[in-house]
N, CA, C and O atoms as a DFTB+ gen file, in Angstrom:
764 C
 N C O
     1  1     177.447      95.742     116.453
     2  2     176.271      96.334     117.074
     3  2     175.003      95.780     116.423
     4  3     174.909      95.692     115.199
     5  1     174.043      95.412     117.247
     6  2     172.797      94.825     116.752
     7  2     171.979      95.860     115.996
     8  3     171.847      97.004     116.432
     9  1     171.434      95.448     114.862
    10  2     170.581      96.320     114.053
    11  2     169.133      96.127     114.494
    12  3     168.561      95.047     114.343
    13  1     168.546      97.205     115.047
    14  2     167.190      97.141     115.608
    15  2     166.278      98.079     114.837
    16  3     166.600      99.251     114.639
    17  1     165.135      97.556     114.403
    18  2     164.126      98.353     113.719
    19  2     163.016      98.693     114.703
    20  3     162.444      97.801     115.331
    21  1     162.711      99.974     114.839
    22  2     161.579     100.418     115.641
    23  2     160.363     100.533     114.725
    24  3     160.424     101.180     113.679
    25  1     159.267      99.905     115.121
    26  2     158.058      99.875     114.305
    27  2     156.946     100.584     115.056
    28  3     156.548     100.159     116.140
    29  1     156.447     101.665     114.478
    30  2     155.332     102.399     115.072
    31  2     154.043     101.757     114.595
    32  3     153.690     101.842     113.419
    33  1     153.346     101.114     115.518
    34  2     152.110     100.410     115.202
    35  2     152.283      98.908     115.350
    36  3     153.116      98.304     114.673
    37  1     151.496      98.303     116.236
    38  2     151.574      96.864     116.475
    39  2     150.266      96.170     116.107
    40  3     149.939      95.114     116.648
    41  1     149.516      96.780     115.174
    42  2     148.304      96.134     114.668
    43  2     148.673      95.087     113.624
    44  3     149.816      94.635     113.561
    45  1     147.698      94.709     112.810
    46  2     147.932      93.683     111.798
    47  2     149.045      94.049     110.824
    48  3     149.926      93.234     110.550
    49  1     149.007      95.274     110.300
    50  2     150.047      95.676     109.349
    51  2     151.404      95.767     110.049
    52  3     152.421      95.375     109.477
    53  1     151.426      96.276     111.268
    54  2     152.676      96.353     112.013
    55  2     153.306      94.993     112.232
    56  3     154.519      94.836     112.091
    57  1     152.491      94.008     112.577
    58  2     153.009      92.644     112.767
    59  2     153.544      92.077     111.464
    60  3     154.570      91.397     111.459
    61  1     152.852      92.350     110.347
    62  2     153.323      91.869     109.043
    63  2     154.647      92.539     108.659
    64  3     155.532      91.896     108.096
    65  1     154.776      93.826     108.965
    66  2     156.031      94.535     108.692
    67  2     157.154      93.958     109.554
    68  3     158.275      93.782     109.076
    69  1     156.858      93.663     110.825
    70  2     157.864      93.069     111.707
    71  2     158.346      91.735     111.153
    72  3     159.547      91.470     111.113
    73  1     157.415      90.903     110.729
    74  2     157.789      89.608     110.164
    75  2     158.651      89.788     108.916
    76  3     159.677      89.123     108.769
    77  1     158.238      90.686     108.014
    78  2     159.009      90.924     106.792
    79  2     160.412      91.428     107.114
    80  3     161.386      90.998     106.496
    81  1     160.515      92.342     108.084
    82  2     161.816      92.901     108.462
    83  2     162.741      91.814     108.993
    84  3     163.910      91.752     108.612
    85  1     162.228      90.964     109.866
    86  2     163.053      89.907     110.431
    87  2     163.433      88.870     109.382
    88  3     164.575      88.414     109.355
    89  1     162.493      88.492     108.520
    90  2     162.797      87.527     107.463
    91  2     163.804      88.066     106.452
    92  3     164.553      87.299     105.847
    93  1     163.821      89.377     106.272
    94  2     164.744      89.975     105.294
    95  2     166.198      89.835     105.717
    96  3     167.095      89.883     104.874
    97  1     166.442      89.661     107.008
    98  2     167.802      89.549     107.505
    99  2     168.511      90.882     107.675
   100  3     169.662      90.916     108.109
   101  1     167.847      91.972     107.343
   102  2     168.463      93.296     107.457
   103  2     168.523      93.766     108.905
   104  3     169.419      94.521     109.282
   105  1     167.561      93.314     109.721
   106  2     167.514      93.679     111.131
   107  2     167.575      92.415     111.977
   108  3     166.969      91.397     111.641
   109  1     168.319      92.496     113.083
   110  2     168.410      91.351     113.989
   111  2     167.213      91.294     114.935
   112  3     166.821      90.222     115.395
   113  1     166.640      92.462     115.216
   114  2     165.463      92.468     116.090
   115  2     164.604      93.694     115.802
   116  3     165.034      94.642     115.146
   117  1     163.384      93.644     116.310
   118  2     162.444      94.754     116.156
   119  2     161.833      95.068     117.513
   120  3     161.792      94.219     118.404
   121  1     161.361      96.294     117.654
   122  2     160.627      96.732     118.838
   123  2     159.422      97.514     118.343
   124  3     159.513      98.250     117.360
   125  1     158.303      97.357     119.017
   126  2     157.095      98.102     118.667
   127  2     156.932      99.329     119.557
   128  3     157.331      99.326     120.722
   129  1     156.344     100.370     118.993
   130  2     155.774     101.480     119.757
   131  2     154.306     101.531     119.341
   132  3     153.999     101.615     118.152
   133  1     153.407     101.482     120.312
   134  2     151.986     101.348     120.003
   135  2     151.153     102.112     121.026
   136  3     151.528     102.215     122.194
   137  1     150.020     102.647     120.577
   138  2     149.132     103.426     121.452
   139  2     148.603     102.628     122.638
   140  3     148.164     103.219     123.624
   141  1     148.635     101.311     122.567
   142  2     148.104     100.485     123.656
   143  2     149.108     100.268     124.793
   144  3     148.767      99.658     125.807
   145  1     150.339     100.760     124.634
   146  2     151.335     100.660     125.701
   147  2     150.938     101.587     126.840
   148  3     150.449     102.673     126.527
   149  1     151.089     101.288     128.107
   150  2     151.800     100.156     128.690
   151  2     150.953      98.902     128.912
   152  3     151.479      97.866     129.317
   153  1     149.641      98.990     128.649
   154  2     148.810      97.783     128.812
   155  2     149.328      96.653     127.924
   156  3     149.332      95.490     128.329
   157  1     149.757      96.993     126.736
   158  2     150.350      96.017     125.820
   159  2     151.861      96.194     125.892
   160  3     152.400      97.203     125.436
   161  1     152.538      95.205     126.467
   162  2     153.994      95.314     126.626
   163  2     154.757      94.301     125.783
   164  3     155.979      94.377     125.656
   165  1     154.020      93.348     125.205
   166  2     154.655      92.341     124.360
   167  2     153.620      91.795     123.386
   168  3     152.445      91.650     123.724
   169  1     154.068      91.500     122.192
   170  2     153.186      90.948     121.178
   171  2     153.966      89.919     120.375
   172  3     154.941      90.258     119.705
   173  1     153.537      88.659     120.443
   174  2     154.217      87.567     119.736
   175  2     155.711      87.543     120.017
   176  3     156.516      87.313     119.115
   177  1     156.077      87.782     121.275
   178  2     157.475      87.728     121.666
   179  2     158.277      88.981     121.352
   180  3     159.486      89.013     121.583
   181  1     157.624      90.010     120.831
   182  2     158.298      91.267     120.499
   183  2     157.887      92.310     121.537
   184  3     156.703      92.478     121.828
   185  1     158.875      93.003     122.088
   186  2     158.607      94.007     123.111
   187  2     157.906      95.221     122.529
   188  3     158.244      95.691     121.443
   189  1     156.919      95.723     123.270
   190  2     156.296      97.020     122.988
   191  2     156.883      97.960     124.033
   192  3     156.660      97.778     125.229
   193  1     157.638      98.972     123.581
   194  2     158.467      99.757     124.492
   195  2     157.927     101.159     124.792
   196  3     158.476     101.867     125.636
   197  1     156.862     101.558     124.109
   198  2     156.303     102.889     124.352
   199  2     155.216     103.190     123.350
   200  3     154.797     102.318     122.588
   201  1     154.760     104.432     123.354
   202  2     153.771     104.910     122.390
   203  2     154.492     105.544     121.201
   204  3     155.642     105.960     121.341
   205  1     153.846     105.627     120.031
   206  2     154.498     106.252     118.872
   207  2     155.025     107.654     119.158
   208  3     156.077     108.038     118.647
   209  1     154.299     108.420     119.970
   210  2     154.725     109.778     120.297
   211  2     156.001     109.796     121.131
   212  3     156.620     110.847     121.294
   213  1     156.403     108.621     121.668
   214  2     157.616     108.502     122.487
   215  2     158.854     108.182     121.649
   216  3     159.911     107.897     122.212
   217  1     158.753     108.221     120.339
   218  2     159.845     107.764     119.473
   219  2     161.161     108.475     119.774
   220  3     162.217     107.844     119.723
   221  1     161.129     109.754     120.083
   222  2     162.376     110.483     120.355
   223  2     163.119     109.878     121.544
   224  3     164.348     109.820     121.542
   225  1     162.380     109.429     122.560
   226  2     163.000     108.841     123.744
   227  2     163.634     107.485     123.445
   228  3     164.503     107.038     124.193
   229  1     163.215     106.825     122.368
   230  2     163.715     105.494     122.026
   231  2     164.646     105.514     120.808
   232  3     165.145     104.466     120.399
   233  1     164.881     106.682     120.234
   234  2     165.655     106.784     118.987
   235  2     167.047     106.177     119.111
   236  3     167.530     105.549     118.169
   237  1     167.689     106.351     120.243
   238  2     169.054     105.845     120.390
   239  2     169.109     104.316     120.415
   240  3     170.171     103.735     120.194
   241  1     167.973     103.657     120.683
   242  2     167.927     102.194     120.731
   243  2     167.738     101.571     119.357
   244  3     167.908     100.361     119.204
   245  1     167.385     102.379     118.344
   246  2     167.090     101.824     117.033
   247  2     168.066     102.279     115.965
   248  3     168.680     103.341     116.069
   249  1     168.197     101.448     114.928
   250  2     169.012     101.800     113.764
   251  2     168.191     102.587     112.757
   252  3     168.721     103.426     112.028
   253  1     166.892     102.311     112.722
   254  2     165.947     102.946     111.800
   255  2     164.555     102.689     112.339
   256  3     164.375     101.921     113.284
   257  1     163.558     103.344     111.725
   258  2     162.175     103.145     112.157
   259  2     161.250     103.244     110.960
   260  3     161.602     103.806     109.923
   261  1     160.052     102.683     111.125
   262  2     159.037     102.748     110.072
   263  2     157.667     102.898     110.730
   264  3     157.397     102.299     111.771
   265  1     156.814     103.701     110.113
   266  2     155.429     103.831     110.536
   267  2     154.632     102.736     109.837
   268  3     154.526     102.731     108.611
   269  1     154.075     101.814     110.607
   270  2     153.420     100.637     110.047
   271  2     151.953     100.622     110.440
   272  3     151.527      99.845     111.295
   273  1     151.194     101.492     109.802
   274  2     149.761     101.582     110.048
   275  2     149.092     101.869     108.708
   276  3     149.623     102.627     107.897
   277  1     147.938     101.271     108.478
   278  2     147.269     101.430     107.188
   279  2     146.682     102.804     106.950
   280  3     146.576     103.238     105.803
   281  1     146.298     103.500     108.011
   282  2     145.712     104.832     107.877
   283  2     146.764     105.789     107.314
   284  3     147.789     106.033     107.950
   285  1     146.507     106.328     106.125
   286  2     147.514     107.140     105.431
   287  2     147.902     108.399     106.189
   288  3     149.086     108.726     106.274
   289  1     146.921     109.114     106.745
   290  2     147.220     110.357     107.464
   291  2     148.042     110.073     108.724
   292  3     148.972     110.813     109.046
   293  1     147.696     109.008     109.423
   294  2     148.424     108.646     110.633
   295  2     149.838     108.178     110.281
   296  3     150.792     108.522     110.980
   297  1     149.984     107.397     109.203
   298  2     151.304     106.945     108.772
   299  2     152.191     108.145     108.422
   300  3     153.383     108.149     108.729
   301  1     151.611     109.153     107.787
   302  2     152.377     110.355     107.463
   303  2     152.808     111.082     108.738
   304  3     153.959     111.502     108.859
   305  1     151.891     111.228     109.678
   306  2     152.213     111.926     110.938
   307  2     153.291     111.180     111.710
   308  3     154.227     111.795     112.222
   309  1     153.166     109.861     111.796
   310  2     154.167     109.070     112.509
   311  2     155.520     109.107     111.791
   312  3     156.563     109.105     112.444
   313  1     155.512     109.141     110.473
   314  2     156.772     109.248     109.718
   315  2     157.470     110.565     110.037
   316  3     158.695     110.621     110.148
   317  1     156.675     111.622     110.184
   318  2     157.256     112.917     110.559
   319  2     157.856     112.856     111.963
   320  3     158.901     113.457     112.211
   321  1     157.211     112.140     112.884
   322  2     157.768     111.966     114.228
   323  2     159.120     111.254     114.170
   324  3     160.056     111.619     114.881
   325  1     159.208     110.240     113.319
   326  2     160.458     109.485     113.163
   327  2     161.566     110.404     112.661
   328  3     162.674     110.402     113.196
   329  1     161.261     111.187     111.632
   330  2     162.262     112.088     111.068
   331  2     162.679     113.155     112.081
   332  3     163.860     113.485     112.184
   333  1     161.716     113.691     112.824
   334  2     162.014     114.698     113.841
   335  2     162.907     114.122     114.937
   336  3     163.728     114.837     115.512
   337  1     162.747     112.821     115.229
   338  2     163.575     112.150     116.236
   339  2     164.990     111.866     115.721
   340  3     165.852     111.418     116.478
   341  1     165.225     112.127     114.436
   342  2     166.560     111.939     113.875
   343  2     166.873     110.535     113.413
   344  3     168.032     110.211     113.153
   345  1     165.846     109.687     113.305
   346  2     166.049     108.316     112.824
   347  2     165.782     108.234     111.325
   348  3     164.895     108.921     110.818
   349  1     166.537     107.405     110.610
   350  2     166.198     107.187     109.204
   351  2     164.905     106.389     109.078
   352  3     164.637     105.493     109.878
   353  1     164.105     106.725     108.063
   354  2     162.906     105.946     107.748
   355  2     163.331     104.702     106.985
   356  3     163.956     104.789     105.927
   357  1     162.985     103.546     107.534
   358  2     163.383     102.274     106.921
   359  2     162.499     101.935     105.735
   360  3     161.336     102.334     105.671
   361  1     163.067     101.196     104.804
   362  2     162.310     100.529     103.736
   363  2     162.277      99.059     104.116
   364  3     163.322      98.458     104.366
   365  1     161.085      98.473     104.161
   366  2     160.967      97.058     104.501
   367  2     160.394      96.329     103.297
   368  3     159.304      96.642     102.819
   369  1     161.151      95.352     102.820
   370  2     160.733      94.551     101.664
   371  2     160.749      93.087     102.082
   372  3     161.786      92.544     102.463
   373  1     159.592      92.466     102.002
   374  2     159.503      91.044     102.338
   375  2     160.396      90.263     101.374
   376  3     160.416      90.567     100.181
   377  1     161.134      89.262     101.865
   378  2     162.023      88.521     100.970
   379  2     161.303      87.734      99.883
   380  3     161.932      87.296      98.920
   381  1     159.996      87.549     100.023
   382  2     159.238      86.863      98.976
   383  2     158.455      87.839      98.113
   384  3     157.472      87.463      97.474
   385  1     158.890      89.088      98.097
   386  2     158.373      90.089      97.151
   387  2     159.393      90.220      96.035
   388  3     160.561      89.876      96.216
   389  1     158.964      90.712      94.888
   390  2     159.904      91.022      93.803
   391  2     159.869      92.524      93.566
   392  3     158.812      93.102      93.313
   393  1     161.035      93.145      93.649
   394  2     161.170      94.566      93.344
   395  2     162.255      94.702      92.290
   396  3     163.399      94.310      92.520
   397  1     161.907      95.253      91.141
   398  2     162.876      95.442      90.063
   399  2     164.039      96.308      90.531
   400  3     163.857      97.245      91.310
   401  1     165.223      95.986      90.051
   402  2     166.398      96.818      90.338
   403  2     166.241      98.219      89.768
   404  3     166.924      99.144      90.207
   405  1     165.352      98.387      88.799
   406  2     165.136      99.674      88.146
   407  2     164.019     100.491      88.800
   408  3     163.752     101.620      88.389
   409  1     163.371      99.924      89.813
   410  2     162.313     100.656      90.511
   411  2     162.934     101.642      91.492
   412  3     164.035     101.419      91.996
   413  1     162.216     102.739      91.762
   414  2     162.658     103.728      92.749
   415  2     161.721     103.668      93.946
   416  3     160.503     103.577      93.796
   417  1     162.315     103.719      95.145
   418  2     161.497     103.643      96.355
   419  2     161.889     104.735      97.324
   420  3     163.069     104.927      97.618
   421  1     160.888     105.451      97.821
   422  2     161.120     106.452      98.850
   423  2     161.341     105.792     100.200
   424  3     161.166     104.583     100.351
   425  1     161.720     106.583     101.159
   426  2     161.926     106.077     102.508
   427  2     160.585     105.765     103.168
   428  3     159.569     106.390     102.863
   429  1     160.598     104.791     104.077
   430  2     159.396     104.431     104.808
   431  2     158.429     103.545     104.049
   432  3     157.292     103.356     104.481
   433  1     158.868     102.995     102.917
   434  2     158.025     102.130     102.081
   435  2     157.981     100.718     102.661
   436  3     158.982     100.225     103.181
   437  1     156.819     100.069     102.570
   438  2     156.667      98.659     102.936
   439  2     156.135      97.902     101.724
   440  3     155.087      98.243     101.177
   441  1     156.873      96.864     101.306
   442  2     156.463      95.988     100.205
   443  2     156.325      94.600     100.806
   444  3     157.298      94.015     101.281
   445  1     155.112      94.084     100.779
   446  2     154.793      92.884     101.539
   447  2     154.912      91.606     100.695
   448  3     155.248      91.664      99.512
   449  1     154.632      90.456     101.318
   450  2     154.838      89.143     100.708
   451  2     154.100      89.008      99.373
   452  3     152.939      89.395      99.238
   453  1     154.802      88.458      98.413
   454  2     154.282      88.128      97.072
   455  2     153.904      89.354      96.242
   456  3     153.285      89.216      95.187
   457  1     154.265      90.538      96.699
   458  2     154.025      91.750      95.903
   459  2     155.046      91.807      94.770
   460  3     156.112      91.196      94.848
   461  1     154.704      92.550      93.716
   462  2     155.600      92.734      92.579
   463  2     155.658      94.215      92.238
   464  3     154.626      94.864      92.062
   465  1     156.871      94.743      92.147
   466  2     157.103      96.132      91.751
   467  2     157.985      96.081      90.510
   468  3     159.136      95.648      90.572
   469  1     157.434      96.528      89.381
   470  2     158.083      96.338      88.097
   471  2     159.094      97.401      87.716
   472  3     159.316      98.372      88.439
   473  1     159.687      97.190      86.580
   474  2     160.718      98.063      86.031
   475  2     160.182      99.485      85.844
   476  3     159.085      99.678      85.320
   477  1     160.950     100.458      86.270
   478  2     160.562     101.848      86.103
   479  2     159.490     102.336      87.056
   480  3     159.084     103.495      86.974
   481  1     159.018     101.482      87.963
   482  2     157.994     101.902      88.928
   483  2     158.615     102.849      89.952
   484  3     159.811     102.779      90.232
   485  1     157.788     103.734      90.507
   486  2     158.239     104.688      91.516
   487  2     157.272     104.618      92.696
   488  3     156.064     104.791      92.539
   489  1     157.827     104.360      93.880
   490  2     157.029     104.323      95.106
   491  2     157.436     105.501      95.970
   492  3     158.594     105.605      96.375
   493  1     156.496     106.388      96.257
   494  2     156.780     107.563      97.075
   495  2     156.991     107.211      98.529
   496  3     156.766     106.075      98.945
   497  1     157.424     108.190      99.296
   498  2     157.692     108.011     100.720
   499  2     156.475     107.438     101.437
   500  3     155.344     107.878     101.228
   501  1     156.734     106.444     102.290
   502  2     155.696     105.888     103.143
   503  2     154.612     105.100     102.430
   504  3     153.582     104.800     103.033
   505  1     154.815     104.756     101.160
   506  2     153.805     103.986     100.417
   507  2     153.773     102.544     100.913
   508  3     154.779     102.012     101.383
   509  1     152.602     101.922     100.801
   510  2     152.427     100.505     101.124
   511  2     152.018      99.767      99.863
   512  3     151.080     100.168      99.174
   513  1     152.731      98.677      99.564
   514  2     152.333      97.737      98.522
   515  2     152.068      96.434      99.261
   516  3     152.997      95.709      99.619
   517  1     150.798      96.146      99.483
   518  2     150.433      95.041     100.348
   519  2     150.584      93.690      99.663
   520  3     150.915      93.613      98.479
   521  1     150.338      92.631     100.419
   522  2     150.538      91.260      99.951
   523  2     149.832      91.008      98.619
   524  3     148.665      91.351      98.433
   525  1     150.579      90.398      97.705
   526  2     150.067      89.963      96.411
   527  2     149.589      91.115      95.527
   528  3     148.795      90.893      94.613
   529  1     150.049      92.328      95.778
   530  2     149.712      93.472      94.923
   531  2     150.762      93.602      93.817
   532  3     151.906      93.177      93.975
   533  1     150.351      94.196      92.702
   534  2     151.245      94.403      91.563
   535  2     151.299      95.881      91.217
   536  3     150.270      96.533      91.040
   537  1     152.514      96.395      91.122
   538  2     152.772      97.740      90.608
   539  2     153.592      97.514      89.347
   540  3     154.814      97.380      89.421
   541  1     152.937      97.470      88.189
   542  2     153.613      97.086      86.952
   543  2     154.531      98.207      86.465
   544  3     154.646      99.257      87.098
   545  1     155.167      97.964      85.353
   546  2     156.181      98.872      84.818
   547  2     155.689     100.317      84.744
   548  3     154.560     100.586      84.335
   549  1     156.548     101.221      85.143
   550  2     156.338     102.663      85.024
   551  2     155.147     103.209      85.809
   552  3     154.753     104.357      85.605
   553  1     154.572     102.410      86.698
   554  2     153.492     102.915      87.553
   555  2     154.106     103.747      88.680
   556  3     155.255     103.536      89.069
   557  1     153.330     104.685      89.191
   558  2     153.819     105.602      90.220
   559  2     152.828     105.643      91.383
   560  3     151.626     105.823      91.184
   561  1     153.348     105.473      92.592
   562  2     152.547     105.667      93.803
   563  2     153.036     106.938      94.479
   564  3     154.231     107.083      94.734
   565  1     152.133     107.850      94.770
   566  2     152.497     109.071      95.481
   567  2     152.833     108.787      96.930
   568  3     152.637     107.674      97.418
   569  1     153.340     109.799      97.612
   570  2     153.693     109.664      99.021
   571  2     152.488     109.215      99.839
   572  3     151.388     109.753      99.708
   573  1     152.720     108.228     100.673
   574  2     151.733     107.687     101.619
   575  2     150.503     107.088     100.934
   576  3     149.442     106.977     101.547
   577  1     150.645     106.706      99.670
   578  2     149.588     105.945      98.996
   579  2     149.592     104.523      99.565
   580  3     150.593     104.061     100.111
   581  1     148.458     103.845      99.425
   582  2     148.288     102.531     100.044
   583  2     147.558     101.614      99.063
   584  3     146.424     101.882      98.666
   585  1     148.231     100.531      98.682
   586  2     147.595      99.492      97.876
   587  2     147.254      98.337      98.800
   588  3     148.137      97.770      99.443
   589  1     145.978      97.988      98.869
   590  2     145.545      96.868      99.692
   591  2     145.957      95.531      99.098
   592  3     146.577      95.472      98.037
   593  1     145.609      94.477      99.786
   594  2     145.933      93.116      99.367
   595  2     145.365      92.848      97.973
   596  3     144.192      93.113      97.708
   597  1     146.203      92.324      97.095
   598  2     145.757      91.888      95.778
   599  2     145.416      92.994      94.798
   600  3     144.811      92.713      93.764
   601  1     145.775      94.231      95.075
   602  2     145.534      95.317      94.116
   603  2     146.439      95.116      92.907
   604  3     147.606      94.754      93.051
   605  1     145.905      95.349      91.732
   606  2     146.659      95.152      90.495
   607  2     146.688      96.447      89.697
   608  3     145.653      96.926      89.234
   609  1     147.887      97.011      89.539
   610  2     148.068      98.216      88.736
   611  2     148.785      97.850      87.451
   612  3     149.871      97.271      87.488
   613  1     148.188      98.182      86.316
   614  2     148.832      97.965      85.024
   615  2     149.900      99.035      84.808
   616  3     150.033      99.970      85.597
   617  1     150.650      98.878      83.735
   618  2     151.735      99.798      83.433
   619  2     151.255     101.235      83.308
   620  3     150.183     101.509      82.767
   621  1     152.079     102.149      83.823
   622  2     151.824     103.571      83.660
   623  2     150.753     104.164      84.543
   624  3     150.441     105.347      84.400
   625  1     150.174     103.398      85.452
   626  2     149.152     103.939      86.358
   627  2     149.817     104.945      87.303
   628  3     150.954     104.751      87.735
   629  1     149.094     106.012      87.611
   630  2     149.586     107.013      88.557
   631  2     148.582     107.120      89.706
   632  3     147.425     107.487      89.502
   633  1     149.039     106.795      90.908
   634  2     148.213     106.848      92.106
   635  2     148.669     108.049      92.924
   636  3     149.833     108.126      93.319
   637  1     147.768     108.978      93.178
   638  2     148.104     110.202      93.894
   639  2     148.475     109.974      95.346
   640  3     148.186     108.926      95.924
   641  1     149.113     110.966      95.917
   642  2     149.504     110.917      97.325
   643  2     148.288     110.630      98.206
   644  3     147.198     111.152      97.973
   645  1     148.495     109.801      99.209
   646  2     147.492     109.464     100.218
   647  2     146.249     108.767      99.664
   648  3     145.255     108.632     100.378
   649  1     146.283     108.329      98.424
   650  2     145.154     107.557      97.889
   651  2     145.212     106.143      98.466
   652  3     146.287     105.627      98.772
   653  1     144.038     105.531      98.608
   654  2     143.958     104.170      99.137
   655  2     143.085     103.342      98.212
   656  3     141.888     103.591      98.069
   657  1     143.703     102.357      97.591
   658  2     142.983     101.374      96.795
   659  2     142.873     100.131      97.656
   660  3     143.870      99.458      97.919
   661  1     141.663      99.828      98.094
   662  2     141.463      98.728      99.020
   663  2     141.545      97.386      98.297
   664  3     141.658      97.336      97.072
   665  1     141.488      96.308      99.065
   666  2     141.739      94.952      98.576
   667  2     141.043      94.657      97.251
   668  3     139.854      94.927      97.081
   669  1     141.807      94.098      96.322
   670  2     141.254      93.603      95.069
   671  2     140.952      94.632      94.007
   672  3     140.436      94.270      92.949
   673  1     141.247      95.895      94.235
   674  2     141.054      96.900      93.180
   675  2     141.985      96.602      92.020
   676  3     143.039      95.992      92.197
   677  1     141.585      97.039      90.822
   678  2     142.503      96.945      89.687
   679  2     142.362      98.204      88.838
   680  3     141.283      98.785      88.717
   681  1     143.486      98.601      88.259
   682  2     143.528      99.806      87.432
   683  2     144.180      99.471      86.110
   684  3     145.285      98.928      86.077
   685  1     143.491      99.796      85.001
   686  2     144.012      99.543      83.656
   687  2     145.134     100.502      83.304
   688  3     145.435     101.437      84.046
   689  1     145.739     100.250      82.166
   690  2     146.897     101.027      81.720
   691  2     146.653     102.527      81.773
   692  3     145.640     103.032      81.290
   693  1     147.612     103.225      82.376
   694  2     147.675     104.692      82.407
   695  2     146.510     105.372      83.137
   696  3     146.276     106.565      82.944
   697  1     145.789     104.638      83.960
   698  2     144.754     105.252      84.793
   699  2     145.427     106.214      85.776
   700  3     146.533     105.955      86.251
   701  1     144.752     107.319      86.075
   702  2     145.228     108.270      87.071
   703  2     144.245     108.264      88.241
   704  3     143.050     108.498      88.059
   705  1     144.753     107.996      89.434
   706  2     143.950     107.993      90.653
   707  2     144.270     109.281      91.400
   708  3     145.429     109.557      91.707
   709  1     143.251     110.058      91.686
   710  2     143.441     111.364      92.315
   711  2     144.020     111.248      93.719
   712  3     143.822     110.252      94.415
   713  1     144.739     112.290      94.115
   714  2     145.301     112.391      95.450
   715  2     144.184     112.252      96.484
   716  3     143.124     112.864      96.353
   717  1     144.434     111.440      97.511
   718  2     143.486     111.269      98.604
   719  2     142.264     110.430      98.284
   720  3     141.381     110.289      99.130
   721  1     142.190     109.868      97.084
   722  2     141.028     109.056      96.692
   723  2     140.947     107.794      97.552
   724  3     141.966     107.276      98.010
   725  1     139.730     107.311      97.763
   726  2     139.493     106.055      98.470
   727  2     138.598     105.210      97.579
   728  3     137.475     105.602      97.261
   729  1     139.107     104.034      97.175
   730  2     138.328     103.141      96.324
   731  2     138.029     101.851      97.080
   732  3     138.927     101.218      97.635
   733  1     136.762     101.475      97.093
   734  2     136.288     100.312      97.839
   735  2     136.878      99.024      97.266
   736  3     137.321      98.997      96.117
   737  1     136.882      97.950      98.073
   738  2     137.399      96.670      97.596
   739  2     136.767      96.254      96.270
   740  3     135.560      96.383      96.069
   741  1     137.610      95.754      95.378
   742  2     137.138      95.224      94.104
   743  2     136.834      96.261      93.036
   744  3     136.384      95.890      91.952
   745  1     137.055      97.524      93.288
   746  2     136.766      98.578      92.295
   747  2     137.646      98.377      91.054
   748  3     138.840      98.097      91.159
   749  1     137.024      98.528      89.876
   750  2     137.739      98.461      88.611
   751  2     137.864      99.884      88.076
   752  3     136.861     100.567      87.868
   753  1     139.082     100.321      87.857
   754  2     139.351     101.672      87.371
   755  2     139.843     101.623      85.939
   756  3     140.802     100.921      85.619
   757  1     139.166     102.386      85.072
   758  2     139.520     102.400      83.664
   759  2     139.645     103.831      83.169
   760  3     139.115     104.759      83.781
   761  1     140.344     104.002      82.062
   762  2     140.448     105.320      81.430
   763  2     139.249     105.597      80.581
   764  3     139.159     106.662      79.969
């Protein structure tokens, strides 16, 4: 039986997740559910089969699903739709990312190209570690936290649930980022 990943969201992050999923070899194909359906029925050769709210109607066609949108609140809501539909939340790891065997990852996590997740790191449900981001040893991302492109977390950093560190942010050793915090691109966080 073909392994199909349903991806909620066909924007930039959704397309990157689709590429990572297919390159990983874990899924033979992907399908999008996106708010622009039915006007948008195909994207880069991938079918758009409905809206995210339609996930229950498409659950039998998929092996797993992931909410692939950068907005933390929306990603959380869509993840709940996936769970309510009875589908497992997929973990998507780009094959050119490094994730330590000792790291822990919640369901619905996306780790993108050239990202690094170190020993003892913990990624909560629905967290995003974007391209070229580093989650060093013993760092923790709360549920639905989002690290933008090139974010660098030193060892022991704790990022609260739904916090968003935008592109190029960096956090020194043992910094604590509050739940729901939003840090602009390039922000330097220190203790």
